[in-house]
Amino acid sequence: MREMGSDLFDPRSEMEPQFSQSSDGNFGFAFNDSNFSDRVLRIEVVGGPSECRSDGEGGCCTSIADWARLRKRRREDGRKETALDITECPEEQILNEPDMDDCDGCENQDDAVAMVEESPSGDEAASSNDSGWSMDSSTVLKIKTLHISSPILAAKSPFFYKLFSNGMRESEQRHVTLRISASEEAALMELLNFMYSNTLSATTAPALLDVLMAADKFEVASCMRYCSRLLRNLSMTPESALLYLELPSSVLMGEAVQPLTDAAKQFLAIRYKDINRYQEEVMGLPLAGIEAILSCDDLQVASEDAVYDFILRWARAQYPVLEERRDVLGSRLARYIRFPYMSCRKLKKVLSCNDFDHEVASKLVLEALFFKAEAPHRQRTLAAEECTTSNRRFVERAYKYRPVKVVEFELPRQQCVVYLDLKREECANLFPSGRVYSQAFHLGGQGFFLSAHCNMDQQSSFHCFGLFLGMQEKGSVTFAVDYEFAARSKPTEEYISKYKGNYTFTGGKAVGYRNLFAIPWTNFMAEDSHYFINGILHLRAELTIRN
């Protein structure tokens, strides 16, 4: 059994008994000391495109921006020269030099060579048996030799465990060679030191990111977790948050990095939750940033219709090619649009929107309509089930305008029945003079809305609950409507009519009743109130166009 605190290969991983280790102490004293080592590690540092190093001290990568630009340049230079960067090809291939017995003039038969190379495929790497093999045909700039303890390295890293125990020549010989690029040297030395001492000297974000990449490459999960924790403790910026979310997929998939990416998503979601305020900035964010923002339940938007419109604008700007845009919308962004909370008018537009694949759009709209048709208690159950998952399409956001259900009739007269539900907390937040508005609904081609108020009664003697009906369009438009307000009430829990009236609307006007329930606010909000059923106030408005 593995003892507490051991690290093979990760303090949180349950490994098989044969991998057990006695302790995860500080072995820094043994680093590069021949007295405590059983092998020699030969590190060949090969040259590549001209680049600056991030050593955490005086290197030119002093900021996240520098690090991001450098990695981008490395990738671009690598593509130009067919060089392969670890961010592009995370898989390592351990390549053997030709059999030493076949080498004429080989003086040191105790040296075995293993080189780490990023390759497009294992087959290509395996087929490379040229004794003069060199990473990307680059020349060796320098060679470092370290005394290492194979048990310490194997306990920390599956990479080194396999290297020392897979029956290859490297596992049988005392000397092992790794070949790395110059840009990896500082990070590898930090990583090797960490495997002995469980600490790093690097403190800046660029240096820690380099070590994180090296730890991923050489499969040192404990170091990845350590780097992730240090990076989380640094001050987060939009630039750094986006960089953490756009790390290579091999890094992002690691459990050790999950807290860092979660923190980055939370930072972006909080910073940009008011999309309208930062609209220009948000429009320039990459896909990972948009996904982080849209996953937020507290997004400050008027309605889900506004979220849908924003995503379309962003996708059209970022992906001008229709096929690419359809793919991104269907496979990545659609899951963040909460279609069940969109208006029916907007859902109709989704079906005819060319940016979505028709089959995908039909499925999303059908699912939304089925949800709208569910009873309120069933809707709450579906939302609660999704609260514990990453898919939150049934979870309602904190919209500025509250969603409504609308039933429309054309005959014998144009009529609509509107249902508005308000939570007890939402009503409580209206005191002493607040208002909450519904999403718009339409009758006879005109837009209307409901607004719930906490206001003084007509004699200004106490606070009370008021409900009003307004028409959106401003100008000279006039519209004659009969209307009726009703609310569910205990003990029957049926809708009971509270107020009837008729009004000829002109643009921007509203009509209603200041004290809908004819009781003071304190009675309305009391624990024994007749109007809150399972914490929900159920309101209904019927509108009919007058002949």
Coordinates of C-alpha atoms in Angstrom, one line a residue:
M1 CA 0.0 0.0 0.0
R2 CA 1.1 3.5 -0.7
E3 CA 1.9 5.6 2.3
M4 CA 0.3 9.0 2.9
G5 CA 2.1 11.8 1.2
S6 CA 3.8 9.6 -1.4
D7 CA 3.8 10.9 -4.9
L8 CA 3.8 8.3 -7.5
F9 CA 2.8 9.7 -9.8
D10 CA 0.5 12.3 -8.2
P11 CA -0.5 12.8 -4.6
R12 CA -4.1 12.4 -5.6
S13 CA -3.8 9.4 -7.8
E14 CA -4.4 5.9 -6.6
M15 CA -1.7 3.8 -8.1
E16 CA -1.1 0.0 -8.2
P17 CA 0.9 -1.5 -5.3
Q18 CA 4.0 -2.0 -7.5
F19 CA 4.3 1.7 -7.9
S20 CA 4.4 2.5 -4.2
Q21 CA 7.1 4.7 -2.6
S22 CA 7.9 5.2 1.1
S23 CA 7.8 8.9 1.4
D24 CA 7.5 12.2 -0.5
G25 CA 10.1 14.1 1.4
N26 CA 12.5 16.8 0.3
F27 CA 15.4 15.2 -1.5
G28 CA 16.9 18.6 -2.7
F29 CA 20.2 17.6 -1.0
A30 CA 20.6 14.8 -3.5
F31 CA 20.0 16.8 -6.7
N32 CA 22.9 16.4 -9.0
D33 CA 25.0 14.6 -6.3
S34 CA 26.8 11.5 -7.5
N35 CA 26.7 10.1 -3.9
F36 CA 23.0 9.7 -4.1
S37 CA 22.5 9.0 -7.8
D38 CA 22.5 5.8 -9.8
R39 CA 22.4 7.3 -13.3
V40 CA 23.7 10.2 -15.4
L41 CA 21.3 12.3 -17.4
R42 CA 22.9 13.9 -20.4
I43 CA 20.8 16.9 -21.7
E44 CA 21.5 18.0 -25.3
V45 CA 20.2 21.5 -25.9
V46 CA 19.6 22.1 -29.6
G47 CA 19.2 25.4 -31.4
G48 CA 16.0 26.6 -33.0
P49 CA 14.6 29.9 -34.3
S50 CA 15.9 33.0 -32.7
E51 CA 13.9 33.4 -29.5
C52 CA 14.2 34.9 -26.0
R53 CA 14.2 32.8 -22.9
S54 CA 11.9 33.1 -19.9
D55 CA 14.1 32.2 -16.9
G56 CA 12.0 34.0 -14.4
E57 CA 14.8 36.4 -13.6
G58 CA 16.2 38.6 -16.3
G59 CA 14.7 37.1 -19.4
C60 CA 12.9 39.2 -21.9
C61 CA 9.5 37.4 -21.1
T62 CA 8.6 39.6 -18.2
S63 CA 4.8 39.6 -18.8
I64 CA 2.0 37.3 -19.9
A65 CA 1.8 39.3 -23.2
D66 CA 5.5 38.5 -23.9
W67 CA 5.0 34.9 -23.1
A68 CA 1.9 34.6 -25.4
R69 CA 3.7 36.4 -28.2
L70 CA 6.8 34.3 -27.9
R71 CA 4.8 31.0 -28.0
K72 CA 2.9 32.2 -31.0
R73 CA 6.2 33.1 -32.7
R74 CA 7.6 29.7 -31.9
R75 CA 4.6 28.0 -33.4
E76 CA 4.8 30.1 -36.5
D77 CA 8.6 29.6 -36.9
G78 CA 8.1 25.9 -36.3
R79 CA 5.6 25.7 -39.1
K80 CA 7.9 27.5 -41.4
E81 CA 10.8 25.2 -40.7
T82 CA 8.7 22.1 -40.2
A83 CA 9.8 22.2 -36.6
L84 CA 7.4 20.6 -34.2
D85 CA 6.5 22.5 -31.0
I86 CA 5.2 20.9 -27.8
T87 CA 2.1 23.0 -27.9
E88 CA 1.2 21.4 -31.3
C89 CA 2.3 17.8 -30.6
P90 CA 2.1 16.8 -27.0
E91 CA 3.1 13.2 -27.5
E92 CA 6.7 12.2 -26.7
Q93 CA 8.6 9.5 -28.6
I94 CA 11.6 7.9 -27.0
L95 CA 14.0 7.0 -29.7
N96 CA 16.9 4.7 -29.5
E97 CA 20.3 5.3 -31.1
P98 CA 21.3 2.4 -33.3
D99 CA 22.5 -0.7 -31.5
M100 CA 25.8 0.1 -29.8
D101 CA 27.2 -3.2 -30.9
D102 CA 26.9 -2.1 -34.5
C103 CA 28.8 1.1 -34.0
D104 CA 32.4 1.1 -35.0
G105 CA 34.7 3.0 -32.7
C106 CA 32.1 3.4 -29.9
E107 CA 34.3 3.9 -26.8
N108 CA 31.7 4.0 -24.1
Q109 CA 29.5 1.0 -24.2
D110 CA 27.8 2.0 -21.0
D111 CA 26.0 5.0 -22.5
A112 CA 22.5 4.6 -23.7
V113 CA 20.7 7.4 -25.5
A114 CA 17.0 8.4 -25.3
M115 CA 15.9 11.5 -27.0
V116 CA 12.6 13.3 -26.7
E117 CA 11.0 14.4 -29.9
E118 CA 7.6 15.7 -30.9
S119 CA 6.5 13.8 -33.9
P120 CA 3.3 13.9 -36.1
S121 CA 2.9 10.1 -35.6
G122 CA 4.6 7.4 -33.7
D123 CA 5.2 5.5 -36.9
E124 CA 7.3 8.2 -38.3
A125 CA 9.3 8.4 -35.1
A126 CA 9.7 4.7 -34.9
S127 CA 11.0 4.5 -38.4
S128 CA 13.8 6.9 -37.7
N129 CA 16.9 4.8 -37.2
D130 CA 19.5 7.2 -38.6
S131 CA 22.5 7.2 -36.2
G132 CA 22.9 10.9 -37.0
W133 CA 19.3 11.7 -36.0
S134 CA 18.9 15.2 -34.6
M135 CA 15.7 17.1 -33.6
D136 CA 14.6 19.1 -36.6
S137 CA 18.2 18.9 -37.9
S138 CA 19.2 21.5 -35.4
T139 CA 22.8 21.6 -34.1
V140 CA 23.5 20.8 -30.4
L141 CA 24.3 24.1 -28.8
K142 CA 25.5 22.7 -25.5
I143 CA 25.4 19.6 -23.3
K144 CA 24.5 19.4 -19.6
T145 CA 25.3 16.4 -17.5
L146 CA 23.4 15.7 -14.2
H147 CA 23.6 13.0 -11.7
I148 CA 20.1 11.6 -11.1
S149 CA 18.3 9.1 -8.9
S150 CA 16.0 7.0 -11.1
P151 CA 13.7 6.0 -8.2
I152 CA 13.0 9.7 -7.4
L153 CA 12.3 10.6 -11.0
A154 CA 10.3 7.4 -11.7
A155 CA 8.2 8.1 -8.6
K156 CA 7.2 11.5 -9.8
S157 CA 6.8 10.9 -13.5
P158 CA 5.2 8.1 -15.6
F159 CA 7.5 9.3 -18.4
F160 CA 10.7 8.5 -16.4
Y161 CA 9.1 5.4 -14.9
K162 CA 8.6 4.0 -18.4
L163 CA 12.1 5.2 -19.5
F164 CA 13.8 3.3 -16.6
S165 CA 11.6 0.1 -16.6
N166 CA 10.4 -0.7 -20.1
G167 CA 13.2 -3.1 -21.0
M168 CA 14.8 -0.8 -23.5
R169 CA 18.5 -0.2 -23.5
E170 CA 18.0 3.0 -21.6
S171 CA 16.6 1.0 -18.7
E172 CA 19.7 -1.2 -18.6
Q173 CA 22.4 1.4 -18.9
R174 CA 23.7 4.0 -16.5
H175 CA 23.7 7.0 -19.0
V176 CA 20.5 8.4 -20.5
T177 CA 20.3 11.3 -23.0
L178 CA 17.4 13.7 -23.4
R179 CA 17.4 16.2 -26.3
I180 CA 15.4 19.4 -25.8
S181 CA 15.1 22.8 -27.5
A182 CA 16.9 25.9 -26.0
S183 CA 13.6 27.4 -25.1
E184 CA 12.9 24.4 -22.8
E185 CA 16.2 24.4 -20.9
A186 CA 15.4 26.7 -18.0
A187 CA 12.0 25.1 -17.4
L188 CA 13.4 21.5 -17.5
M189 CA 16.0 22.4 -14.9
E190 CA 13.3 23.9 -12.7
L191 CA 11.2 20.8 -13.2
L192 CA 14.0 18.4 -12.3
N193 CA 14.8 20.4 -9.2
F194 CA 11.1 20.3 -8.2
M195 CA 11.1 16.5 -8.5
Y196 CA 13.7 16.4 -5.8
S197 CA 12.7 19.4 -3.6
N198 CA 9.0 19.9 -4.2
T199 CA 9.6 23.6 -4.7
L200 CA 10.3 26.1 -7.5
S201 CA 12.4 29.2 -7.7
A202 CA 10.3 30.6 -10.5
T203 CA 7.8 33.2 -9.4
T204 CA 6.7 35.1 -12.5
A205 CA 3.7 34.0 -14.6
P206 CA 5.8 33.5 -17.8
A207 CA 8.4 31.3 -16.0
L208 CA 5.7 29.3 -14.2
L209 CA 3.9 28.7 -17.5
D210 CA 7.1 27.4 -19.1
V211 CA 7.5 25.0 -16.1
L212 CA 3.8 24.0 -16.4
M213 CA 4.4 23.1 -20.1
A214 CA 7.5 21.1 -19.2
A215 CA 5.7 19.3 -16.4
D216 CA 2.9 18.3 -18.8
K217 CA 5.4 17.1 -21.4
F218 CA 7.3 14.9 -18.9
E219 CA 4.1 13.9 -17.0
V220 CA 4.8 15.4 -13.6
A221 CA 1.3 15.9 -12.3
S222 CA 2.4 17.2 -8.9
C223 CA 4.4 20.0 -10.5
M224 CA 1.5 20.9 -12.7
R225 CA -0.7 21.2 -9.7
Y226 CA 2.0 23.3 -7.9
C227 CA 2.3 25.6 -10.9
S228 CA -1.4 25.9 -11.2
R229 CA -1.7 26.9 -7.5
L230 CA 1.0 29.6 -7.8
L231 CA -0.5 31.0 -11.0
R232 CA -3.9 31.2 -9.2
N233 CA -2.3 33.2 -6.4
L234 CA -1.0 35.8 -8.9
S235 CA -3.1 38.7 -9.9
M236 CA -5.4 37.7 -12.7
T237 CA -6.0 39.9 -15.8
P238 CA -8.1 39.4 -18.9
E239 CA -5.0 38.6 -20.8
S240 CA -3.7 36.0 -18.4
A241 CA -7.2 34.4 -18.0
L242 CA -7.5 34.0 -21.7
L243 CA -4.0 32.5 -22.0
Y244 CA -4.8 29.9 -19.3
L245 CA -7.9 28.9 -21.2
E246 CA -6.0 28.6 -24.5
L247 CA -3.2 26.4 -23.2
P248 CA -2.6 23.2 -25.3
S249 CA -5.4 20.7 -24.9
S250 CA -3.1 18.1 -23.2
V251 CA -2.5 20.7 -20.4
L252 CA -6.2 21.7 -20.2
M253 CA -7.3 18.1 -19.9
G254 CA -5.2 17.6 -16.8
E255 CA -7.0 17.4 -13.5
A256 CA -4.1 19.3 -11.9
V257 CA -4.8 22.4 -14.1
Q258 CA -8.6 22.4 -13.6
P259 CA -8.7 24.8 -10.7
L260 CA -6.6 27.3 -12.7
T261 CA -9.0 27.2 -15.7
D262 CA -12.0 27.4 -13.4
A263 CA -10.5 30.5 -11.8
A264 CA -9.9 32.0 -15.2
K265 CA -13.5 31.3 -16.3
Q266 CA -14.8 32.8 -13.2
F267 CA -12.7 35.9 -13.6
L268 CA -13.9 36.5 -17.1
A269 CA -17.5 35.8 -16.2
I270 CA -17.5 38.4 -13.4
R271 CA -15.5 41.0 -15.3
Y272 CA -17.7 40.9 -18.4
K273 CA -21.1 39.9 -16.9
D274 CA -22.4 43.3 -18.1
I275 CA -21.9 42.6 -21.8
N276 CA -23.4 45.9 -23.0
R277 CA -20.9 47.9 -20.9
Y278 CA -17.9 46.1 -22.4
Q279 CA -19.5 45.3 -25.8
E280 CA -16.5 46.4 -27.9
E281 CA -14.0 44.6 -25.7
V282 CA -16.1 41.4 -25.6
M283 CA -16.5 41.4 -29.4
G284 CA -12.8 41.0 -29.7
L285 CA -12.4 38.1 -27.3
P286 CA -11.5 34.6 -28.6
L287 CA -13.9 31.6 -28.4
A288 CA -12.6 30.4 -25.1
G289 CA -13.4 33.8 -23.5
I290 CA -16.9 33.9 -25.0
E291 CA -17.7 30.5 -23.6
A292 CA -16.5 31.4 -20.1
I293 CA -18.7 34.6 -20.1
L294 CA -21.8 32.8 -21.5
S295 CA -21.7 30.0 -19.0
C296 CA -22.5 32.6 -16.2
D297 CA -25.9 32.5 -14.6
D298 CA -25.5 36.1 -13.5
L299 CA -25.0 37.6 -16.9
Q300 CA -26.6 41.1 -16.9
V301 CA -28.7 41.0 -20.1
A302 CA -32.2 42.1 -20.9
S303 CA -33.2 38.7 -22.0
E304 CA -32.0 35.5 -23.6
D305 CA -33.0 37.0 -26.9
A306 CA -30.2 39.5 -26.4
V307 CA -27.7 36.7 -25.7
Y308 CA -28.7 35.0 -29.0
D309 CA -28.3 38.3 -30.9
F310 CA -24.9 39.0 -29.4
I311 CA -23.6 35.5 -30.2
L312 CA -24.7 35.9 -33.8
R313 CA -22.9 39.3 -34.1
W314 CA -19.8 37.8 -32.5
A315 CA -19.7 34.7 -34.7
R316 CA -20.3 36.7 -37.9
A317 CA -17.4 39.0 -37.0
Q318 CA -15.0 36.2 -35.9
Y319 CA -15.9 33.5 -38.5
P320 CA -16.9 35.2 -41.8
V321 CA -16.9 31.8 -43.6
L322 CA -20.4 30.4 -43.3
E323 CA -19.3 26.7 -42.9
E324 CA -16.9 27.6 -40.1
R325 CA -19.4 29.7 -38.4
R326 CA -22.1 27.0 -38.5
D327 CA -19.6 24.5 -37.0
V328 CA -18.6 26.8 -34.2
L329 CA -22.3 27.8 -33.4
G330 CA -23.5 24.2 -33.6
S331 CA -20.7 22.4 -31.8
R332 CA -19.4 25.0 -29.3
L333 CA -21.7 28.0 -28.7
A334 CA -25.3 26.7 -29.0
R335 CA -25.0 24.9 -25.6
Y336 CA -24.5 28.3 -23.9
I337 CA -27.7 29.8 -25.4
R338 CA -30.6 29.0 -23.1
F339 CA -33.2 28.6 -25.9
P340 CA -36.1 27.7 -23.5
Y341 CA -36.0 31.2 -22.1
M342 CA -36.1 32.9 -25.5
S343 CA -39.3 34.4 -26.8
C344 CA -41.4 32.5 -29.3
R345 CA -40.9 35.3 -31.8
K346 CA -37.2 34.9 -31.6
L347 CA -37.4 31.1 -31.7
K348 CA -39.2 31.4 -35.0
K349 CA -36.2 33.5 -36.3
V350 CA -33.8 30.7 -35.2
L351 CA -35.6 28.3 -37.5
S352 CA -35.0 30.5 -40.5
C353 CA -31.5 31.7 -39.5
N354 CA -28.9 30.6 -42.1
D355 CA -26.1 30.7 -39.5
F356 CA -27.3 27.5 -37.9
D357 CA -27.6 24.2 -39.6
H358 CA -31.3 23.6 -40.1
E359 CA -31.3 20.2 -38.3
V360 CA -29.5 21.7 -35.3
A361 CA -31.8 24.7 -35.2
S362 CA -34.9 22.5 -35.4
K363 CA -33.7 20.3 -32.5
L364 CA -32.9 23.3 -30.3
V365 CA -36.2 25.1 -30.9
L366 CA -38.2 21.9 -30.4
E367 CA -36.5 21.3 -27.1
A368 CA -37.2 24.9 -26.0
L369 CA -40.9 24.6 -26.9
F370 CA -41.3 21.3 -25.0
F371 CA -39.7 23.0 -21.9
K372 CA -42.1 26.0 -22.2
A373 CA -45.0 23.6 -22.3
E374 CA -44.0 21.9 -19.0
A375 CA -45.7 22.7 -15.8
P376 CA -43.8 25.2 -13.6
H377 CA -42.8 22.5 -11.0
R378 CA -41.5 20.3 -13.8
Q379 CA -39.5 23.2 -15.2
R380 CA -37.9 23.8 -11.8
T381 CA -37.1 20.1 -11.5
L382 CA -35.3 20.2 -14.9
A383 CA -33.4 23.3 -13.9
A384 CA -32.4 21.8 -10.6
E385 CA -31.1 18.7 -12.3
E386 CA -28.8 20.8 -14.5
C387 CA -27.4 23.0 -11.7
T388 CA -24.9 20.3 -11.0
T389 CA -23.8 19.9 -14.7
S390 CA -21.9 22.0 -17.2
N391 CA -25.0 22.0 -19.4
R392 CA -27.3 24.7 -18.0
R393 CA -29.7 25.3 -20.8
F394 CA -32.7 25.0 -18.4
V395 CA -31.3 27.2 -15.8
E396 CA -32.7 30.8 -15.8
R397 CA -30.3 33.7 -15.8
A398 CA -30.9 36.9 -13.8
Y399 CA -32.5 38.7 -16.7
K400 CA -33.3 42.4 -16.6
Y401 CA -36.6 41.5 -18.2
R402 CA -38.5 38.6 -16.7
P403 CA -39.5 35.8 -19.1
V404 CA -43.2 35.3 -19.8
K405 CA -45.4 32.6 -21.3
V406 CA -47.8 33.8 -24.0
V407 CA -50.9 32.1 -25.5
E408 CA -52.2 33.8 -28.6
F409 CA -55.7 33.7 -30.2
E410 CA -56.8 35.1 -33.5
L411 CA -60.5 34.2 -33.4
P412 CA -63.1 35.3 -32.5
R413 CA -61.0 38.3 -31.6
Q414 CA -57.3 38.9 -31.4
Q415 CA -56.3 38.1 -27.8
C416 CA -53.4 36.9 -25.8
V417 CA -53.0 35.5 -22.3
V418 CA -49.7 36.3 -20.6
Y419 CA -48.2 34.4 -17.6
L420 CA -45.6 36.1 -15.4
D421 CA -44.0 34.3 -12.4
L422 CA -42.0 36.2 -9.8
K423 CA -39.9 34.6 -7.0
R424 CA -40.5 35.8 -3.4
E425 CA -36.9 37.1 -3.3
E426 CA -37.5 39.2 -6.5
C427 CA -40.6 40.7 -4.9
A428 CA -38.8 41.4 -1.7
N429 CA -36.0 43.2 -3.6
L430 CA -38.6 45.7 -5.0
F431 CA -39.1 47.3 -1.6
P432 CA -39.4 50.3 -1.2
S433 CA -39.7 51.7 -4.7
G434 CA -38.4 49.1 -7.2
R435 CA -39.8 47.8 -10.5
V436 CA -39.3 44.7 -12.5
Y437 CA -40.3 44.4 -16.2
S438 CA -41.4 41.4 -18.2
Q439 CA -40.0 40.6 -21.6
A440 CA -42.0 42.0 -24.5
F441 CA -44.9 40.2 -26.0
H442 CA -47.0 41.1 -29.0
L443 CA -50.7 41.6 -29.8
G444 CA -52.0 42.8 -33.2
G445 CA -48.4 43.6 -34.3
Q446 CA -47.8 45.9 -31.3
G447 CA -45.3 45.2 -28.5
F448 CA -46.5 45.2 -24.8
F449 CA -44.9 44.5 -21.4
L450 CA -45.9 44.0 -17.8
S451 CA -44.2 45.8 -14.9
A452 CA -44.5 44.9 -11.2
H453 CA -43.9 47.7 -8.7
C454 CA -43.6 48.4 -5.0
N455 CA -45.3 51.8 -4.6
M456 CA -47.4 53.8 -2.2
D457 CA -51.1 53.4 -2.4
Q458 CA -53.3 56.2 -3.8
Q459 CA -53.5 57.9 -0.4
S460 CA -49.7 57.5 0.1
S461 CA -50.4 55.8 3.5
F462 CA -48.5 52.5 3.0
H463 CA -46.5 50.5 0.5
C464 CA -48.2 47.9 -1.7
F465 CA -47.8 45.7 -4.8
G466 CA -48.8 47.2 -8.1
L467 CA -49.1 45.7 -11.6
F468 CA -49.1 47.7 -14.9
L469 CA -49.5 47.0 -18.6
G470 CA -47.4 49.2 -21.0
M471 CA -47.0 49.5 -24.8
Q472 CA -43.5 49.7 -26.2
E473 CA -43.9 51.8 -29.3
K474 CA -43.6 55.5 -28.9
G475 CA -45.2 58.0 -31.3
S476 CA -48.7 58.6 -32.6
V477 CA -49.8 54.9 -32.6
T478 CA -53.1 54.4 -30.7
F479 CA -54.4 51.0 -29.6
A480 CA -57.6 50.1 -27.7
V481 CA -57.3 47.1 -25.4
D482 CA -59.5 45.3 -22.8
Y483 CA -57.3 43.8 -20.1
E484 CA -57.7 41.7 -16.9
F485 CA -55.1 41.0 -14.2
A486 CA -55.4 37.8 -12.2
A487 CA -53.2 35.9 -9.6
R488 CA -53.2 32.4 -8.2
S489 CA -54.4 32.4 -4.6
K490 CA -54.6 29.9 -1.7
P491 CA -56.3 27.8 -0.7
T492 CA -57.6 26.8 -4.2
E493 CA -54.4 27.9 -6.0
E494 CA -56.6 28.9 -8.9
Y495 CA -56.2 32.2 -10.8
I496 CA -58.6 34.8 -9.3
S497 CA -59.4 38.0 -11.2
K498 CA -58.1 41.1 -9.4
Y499 CA -58.6 43.9 -11.8
K500 CA -60.4 44.6 -15.1
G501 CA -60.2 47.6 -17.3
N502 CA -59.9 49.0 -20.8
Y503 CA -57.5 51.6 -22.2
T504 CA -56.6 53.3 -25.5
F505 CA -52.9 53.2 -25.6
T506 CA -50.6 55.7 -27.2
G507 CA -46.9 55.0 -27.6
G508 CA -44.9 54.7 -24.3
K509 CA -48.0 54.8 -22.0
A510 CA -48.9 52.3 -19.3
V511 CA -52.0 51.5 -17.2
G512 CA -52.6 49.3 -14.2
Y513 CA -53.5 49.2 -10.5
R514 CA -51.3 50.5 -7.7
N515 CA -52.6 48.1 -5.1
L516 CA -53.4 44.9 -7.0
F517 CA -54.2 42.8 -3.9
A518 CA -55.8 45.7 -1.8
I519 CA -53.4 44.9 1.1
P520 CA -50.3 46.6 2.5
W521 CA -46.9 45.4 1.4
T522 CA -46.1 43.7 4.8
N523 CA -49.2 41.6 4.5
F524 CA -48.4 40.7 0.9
M525 CA -44.9 39.6 1.8
A526 CA -45.9 37.8 5.0
E527 CA -45.0 34.1 5.5
D528 CA -48.7 33.2 5.5
S529 CA -49.4 35.3 2.4
H530 CA -52.1 33.8 0.1
Y531 CA -50.3 34.8 -3.0
F532 CA -46.9 32.9 -2.8
I533 CA -47.2 29.3 -3.7
N534 CA -44.0 27.4 -3.1
G535 CA -42.2 30.7 -3.1
I536 CA -43.6 31.8 -6.4
L537 CA -46.1 34.6 -7.3
H538 CA -48.1 33.6 -10.3
L539 CA -49.6 36.5 -12.3
R540 CA -51.8 36.4 -15.4
A541 CA -52.8 39.2 -17.8
E542 CA -55.4 38.8 -20.6
L543 CA -55.4 41.3 -23.4
T544 CA -58.1 41.6 -26.1
I545 CA -58.2 44.1 -29.0
R546 CA -61.4 46.1 -28.8
N547 CA -63.5 46.1 -32.0

